[in-house]
């Protein structure tokens, strides 16, 4: 981010760190361990490799109709080393049990760290990385990266791209629907690119890891 982090924004970020651990446990399939440890994730140039933390999103909660590979954690990066290793660990370890006084101190530390250690490039990026077998049985790795220098525009672009095909369509059936299960992914990506979002994808053959 290029602008200074405000106190309310720091408190909101801390809240996410404190609550996502409990969500991660709730969304973990039976017999599996929740992934709460940070890892290095490659977001590709100009952002490169960043320490990232697993975050539980309601849209990514395991579903009986999904392949097991899709029930994996989403990692969020962009935090600097001070926040990643001094603020995030106690916030995630204590979660919602964090005493109010300590929460205020952690929020102050998060704000200070984000404002004093930020450096370019600034922007928002989403990277999808998946491995598996193609139709011919070959082991392959697929990656897709979306990015934009304005994180606020990037967040709005997905909604605008989603709304475009349905602006003149008939009303949707009644009931609550998750956007990701309603849209056509290929058309959605094309609409986002038309709005100015940069998109790259790659598919490469990898070493076989199974029979």
Tab-separated table of C-alpha atoms in Angstrom:
chain	number	residue	atom	x	y	z
A	1	UNK	CA	0.000	0.000	0.000
A	2	UNK	CA	1.240	3.494	-0.807
A	3	UNK	CA	-0.782	5.392	1.815
A	4	UNK	CA	-0.259	5.377	5.578
A	5	UNK	CA	-2.293	2.805	7.461
A	6	UNK	CA	-4.931	4.365	9.707
A	7	UNK	CA	-5.734	3.192	13.223
A	8	UNK	CA	-9.151	1.725	12.225
A	9	UNK	CA	-7.558	-0.102	9.284
A	10	UNK	CA	-4.844	-1.514	11.570
A	11	UNK	CA	-7.478	-2.727	14.028
A	12	UNK	CA	-9.382	-4.387	11.182
A	13	UNK	CA	-6.231	-6.122	9.917
A	14	UNK	CA	-5.485	-7.341	13.429
A	15	UNK	CA	-9.047	-8.637	13.735
A	16	UNK	CA	-8.548	-10.706	10.579
A	17	UNK	CA	-5.340	-12.201	11.991
A	18	UNK	CA	-7.063	-12.990	15.290
A	19	UNK	CA	-10.205	-14.558	13.868
A	20	UNK	CA	-8.994	-16.456	10.818
A	21	UNK	CA	-7.276	-19.117	12.939
A	22	UNK	CA	-10.609	-20.168	14.435
A	23	UNK	CA	-12.183	-20.089	10.963
A	24	UNK	CA	-9.308	-22.172	9.633
A	25	UNK	CA	-9.988	-24.851	12.238
A	26	UNK	CA	-13.710	-24.833	11.439
A	27	UNK	CA	-13.129	-25.151	7.683
A	28	UNK	CA	-10.537	-27.920	7.919
A	29	UNK	CA	-11.697	-31.308	6.560
A	30	UNK	CA	-11.979	-34.136	9.089
A	31	UNK	CA	-8.648	-35.846	9.677
A	32	UNK	CA	-6.586	-32.932	8.343
A	33	UNK	CA	-4.603	-30.349	10.273
A	34	UNK	CA	-5.353	-26.636	9.764
A	35	UNK	CA	-2.510	-24.833	8.023
A	36	UNK	CA	-1.623	-21.805	10.117
A	37	UNK	CA	2.111	-21.544	9.450
A	38	UNK	CA	3.447	-18.842	7.115
A	39	UNK	CA	5.132	-19.837	3.888
A	40	UNK	CA	6.964	-18.153	1.038
A	41	UNK	CA	4.640	-17.621	-1.917
A	42	UNK	CA	5.797	-16.532	-5.373
A	43	UNK	CA	3.566	-13.672	-6.589
A	44	UNK	CA	5.755	-13.146	-9.669
A	45	UNK	CA	7.360	-9.844	-10.781
A	46	UNK	CA	7.269	-7.122	-9.665
A	47	UNK	CA	6.122	-8.448	-6.272
A	48	UNK	CA	8.288	-11.578	-6.120
A	49	UNK	CA	8.353	-14.028	-3.211
A	50	UNK	CA	6.647	-12.884	-0.005
A	51	UNK	CA	6.012	-14.395	3.402
A	52	UNK	CA	2.287	-15.140	3.484
A	53	UNK	CA	-0.237	-16.420	5.996
A	54	UNK	CA	-3.155	-18.822	5.474
A	55	UNK	CA	-6.556	-17.171	5.659
A	56	UNK	CA	-9.907	-18.926	5.895
A	57	UNK	CA	-12.446	-17.535	3.425
A	58	UNK	CA	-16.086	-18.600	3.524
A	59	UNK	CA	-16.037	-18.996	-0.279
A	60	UNK	CA	-13.221	-21.549	0.027
A	61	UNK	CA	-14.792	-23.676	2.769
A	62	UNK	CA	-14.614	-27.378	1.798
A	63	UNK	CA	-17.642	-28.549	-0.163
A	64	UNK	CA	-18.624	-32.164	-0.748
A	65	UNK	CA	-18.864	-31.486	-4.497
A	66	UNK	CA	-15.316	-30.080	-4.760
A	67	UNK	CA	-12.173	-32.063	-5.514
A	68	UNK	CA	-9.984	-32.351	-2.395
A	69	UNK	CA	-7.295	-30.225	-4.077
A	70	UNK	CA	-9.588	-27.184	-3.983
A	71	UNK	CA	-10.123	-27.395	-0.215
A	72	UNK	CA	-6.743	-25.811	0.457
A	73	UNK	CA	-5.937	-22.608	2.340
A	74	UNK	CA	-5.718	-19.209	0.730
A	75	UNK	CA	-2.499	-17.359	1.589
A	76	UNK	CA	-2.382	-13.599	2.125
A	77	UNK	CA	0.931	-11.740	1.809
A	78	UNK	CA	2.274	-8.213	1.615
A	79	UNK	CA	3.154	-7.855	5.292
A	80	UNK	CA	6.726	-6.840	6.076
A	81	UNK	CA	9.026	-9.021	8.241
A	82	UNK	CA	8.361	-6.987	11.413
A	83	UNK	CA	4.609	-7.521	11.156
A	84	UNK	CA	4.972	-11.099	9.888
A	85	UNK	CA	7.177	-12.312	12.716
A	86	UNK	CA	6.548	-9.923	15.647
A	87	UNK	CA	2.852	-9.035	15.399
A	88	UNK	CA	1.122	-11.828	13.485
A	89	UNK	CA	2.340	-14.840	15.561
A	90	UNK	CA	0.924	-13.697	18.938
A	91	UNK	CA	-2.245	-12.401	17.266
A	92	UNK	CA	-2.824	-15.739	15.548
A	93	UNK	CA	-1.806	-17.829	18.575
A	94	UNK	CA	-4.139	-16.057	21.007
A	95	UNK	CA	-6.883	-15.355	18.495
A	96	UNK	CA	-10.133	-14.144	20.022
A	97	UNK	CA	-8.754	-14.783	23.513
A	98	UNK	CA	-6.337	-11.845	23.206
A	99	UNK	CA	-6.835	-9.455	26.163
A	100	UNK	CA	-8.184	-6.035	25.067
A	101	UNK	CA	-5.065	-4.198	26.279
A	102	UNK	CA	-2.804	-6.542	24.315
A	103	UNK	CA	-5.041	-6.199	21.238
A	104	UNK	CA	-4.624	-2.422	21.360
A	105	UNK	CA	-0.851	-2.799	21.699
A	106	UNK	CA	-0.709	-5.254	18.792
A	107	UNK	CA	-2.827	-2.929	16.633
A	108	UNK	CA	-0.449	-0.051	17.413
A	109	UNK	CA	2.539	-2.243	16.560
A	110	UNK	CA	0.910	-3.398	13.334
A	111	UNK	CA	0.197	0.182	12.292
A	112	UNK	CA	3.719	1.316	13.147
A	113	UNK	CA	5.300	-1.605	11.308
A	114	UNK	CA	3.182	-1.198	8.187
A	115	UNK	CA	3.832	2.564	8.034
A	116	UNK	CA	7.581	2.446	8.730
A	117	UNK	CA	8.627	-0.585	6.681
A	118	UNK	CA	6.481	-0.281	3.578
A	119	UNK	CA	8.267	-0.016	0.261
A	120	UNK	CA	7.335	-0.308	-3.434
A	121	UNK	CA	6.059	-1.951	-5.503
A	122	UNK	CA	2.560	-1.072	-4.305
A	123	UNK	CA	-0.574	-2.722	-5.594
A	124	UNK	CA	-2.679	-5.846	-5.308
A	125	UNK	CA	-2.010	-9.275	-6.760
A	126	UNK	CA	-3.764	-12.643	-6.698
A	127	UNK	CA	-1.888	-15.771	-7.726
A	128	UNK	CA	-3.496	-19.176	-8.241
A	129	UNK	CA	-1.150	-22.164	-8.296
A	130	UNK	CA	-2.400	-25.714	-8.863
A	131	UNK	CA	-0.770	-29.050	-9.683
A	132	UNK	CA	-2.397	-32.196	-10.988
A	133	UNK	CA	-2.764	-34.356	-14.090
A	134	UNK	CA	-4.087	-33.269	-17.478
A	135	UNK	CA	-6.425	-35.286	-19.701
A	136	UNK	CA	-3.449	-37.276	-21.024
A	137	UNK	CA	-2.337	-38.204	-17.493
A	138	UNK	CA	0.725	-35.931	-17.501
A	139	UNK	CA	1.704	-34.135	-14.297
A	140	UNK	CA	1.217	-30.416	-14.875
A	141	UNK	CA	1.334	-27.133	-12.968
A	142	UNK	CA	-1.090	-24.312	-13.761
A	143	UNK	CA	-0.604	-20.749	-12.537
A	144	UNK	CA	-2.673	-17.625	-13.035
A	145	UNK	CA	-1.800	-14.141	-11.776
A	146	UNK	CA	-3.992	-11.034	-11.655
A	147	UNK	CA	-2.633	-7.648	-10.541
A	148	UNK	CA	-3.304	-3.920	-10.549
A	149	UNK	CA	-1.405	-1.004	-9.028
A	150	UNK	CA	-4.579	0.349	-7.351
A	151	UNK	CA	-5.808	-2.130	-4.743
A	152	UNK	CA	-9.167	-0.349	-4.365
A	153	UNK	CA	-9.816	-0.516	-8.108
A	154	UNK	CA	-8.674	-4.133	-8.144
A	155	UNK	CA	-11.277	-5.021	-5.503
A	156	UNK	CA	-14.015	-3.205	-7.429
A	157	UNK	CA	-13.010	-4.614	-10.830
A	158	UNK	CA	-14.161	-8.120	-9.975
A	159	UNK	CA	-17.619	-6.852	-9.051
A	160	UNK	CA	-17.840	-4.693	-12.177
A	161	UNK	CA	-16.710	-7.616	-14.349
A	162	UNK	CA	-19.309	-9.836	-12.683
A	163	UNK	CA	-22.120	-7.309	-13.126
A	164	UNK	CA	-21.480	-6.597	-16.813
A	165	UNK	CA	-22.885	-9.831	-18.337
A	166	UNK	CA	-25.990	-9.659	-16.155
A	167	UNK	CA	-26.780	-5.943	-16.434
A	168	UNK	CA	-29.465	-6.586	-19.036
A	169	UNK	CA	-30.270	-10.182	-18.141
A	170	UNK	CA	-33.448	-11.434	-16.489
A	171	UNK	CA	-33.490	-11.521	-12.680
A	172	UNK	CA	-31.592	-14.366	-11.072
A	173	UNK	CA	-33.487	-17.104	-9.210
A	174	UNK	CA	-34.340	-16.258	-5.617
A	175	UNK	CA	-31.926	-17.250	-2.865
A	176	UNK	CA	-28.376	-16.617	-1.732
A	177	UNK	CA	-25.705	-17.436	-4.307
A	178	UNK	CA	-21.910	-17.391	-4.123
A	179	UNK	CA	-20.546	-15.315	-6.984
A	180	UNK	CA	-17.705	-17.728	-7.742
A	181	UNK	CA	-20.180	-20.531	-8.459
A	182	UNK	CA	-22.380	-18.459	-10.754
A	183	UNK	CA	-20.069	-16.707	-13.200
A	184	UNK	CA	-18.318	-18.058	-16.268
A	185	UNK	CA	-14.626	-17.926	-15.173
A	186	UNK	CA	-13.210	-17.397	-18.678
A	187	UNK	CA	-15.607	-14.557	-19.504
A	188	UNK	CA	-15.060	-13.040	-16.058
A	189	UNK	CA	-11.284	-12.916	-16.593
A	190	UNK	CA	-11.716	-11.312	-20.012
A	191	UNK	CA	-13.995	-8.652	-18.543
A	192	UNK	CA	-11.456	-7.904	-15.796
A	193	UNK	CA	-8.674	-7.540	-18.368
A	194	UNK	CA	-10.873	-5.173	-20.375
A	195	UNK	CA	-11.126	-3.015	-17.253
A	196	UNK	CA	-7.322	-2.772	-17.017
A	197	UNK	CA	-6.413	-5.640	-14.705
A	198	UNK	CA	-3.190	-7.372	-15.794
A	199	UNK	CA	-3.546	-11.131	-16.188
A	200	UNK	CA	-1.022	-13.865	-16.921
A	201	UNK	CA	-1.328	-17.636	-16.976
A	202	UNK	CA	0.983	-20.567	-17.605
A	203	UNK	CA	0.727	-24.349	-17.910
A	204	UNK	CA	3.847	-26.468	-17.745
A	205	UNK	CA	4.614	-30.153	-17.437
A	206	UNK	CA	6.254	-31.164	-14.171
A	207	UNK	CA	7.912	-34.251	-12.748
A	208	UNK	CA	5.416	-37.002	-12.051
A	209	UNK	CA	4.719	-37.368	-8.342
A	210	UNK	CA	2.463	-40.436	-8.404
A	211	UNK	CA	1.562	-43.550	-10.423
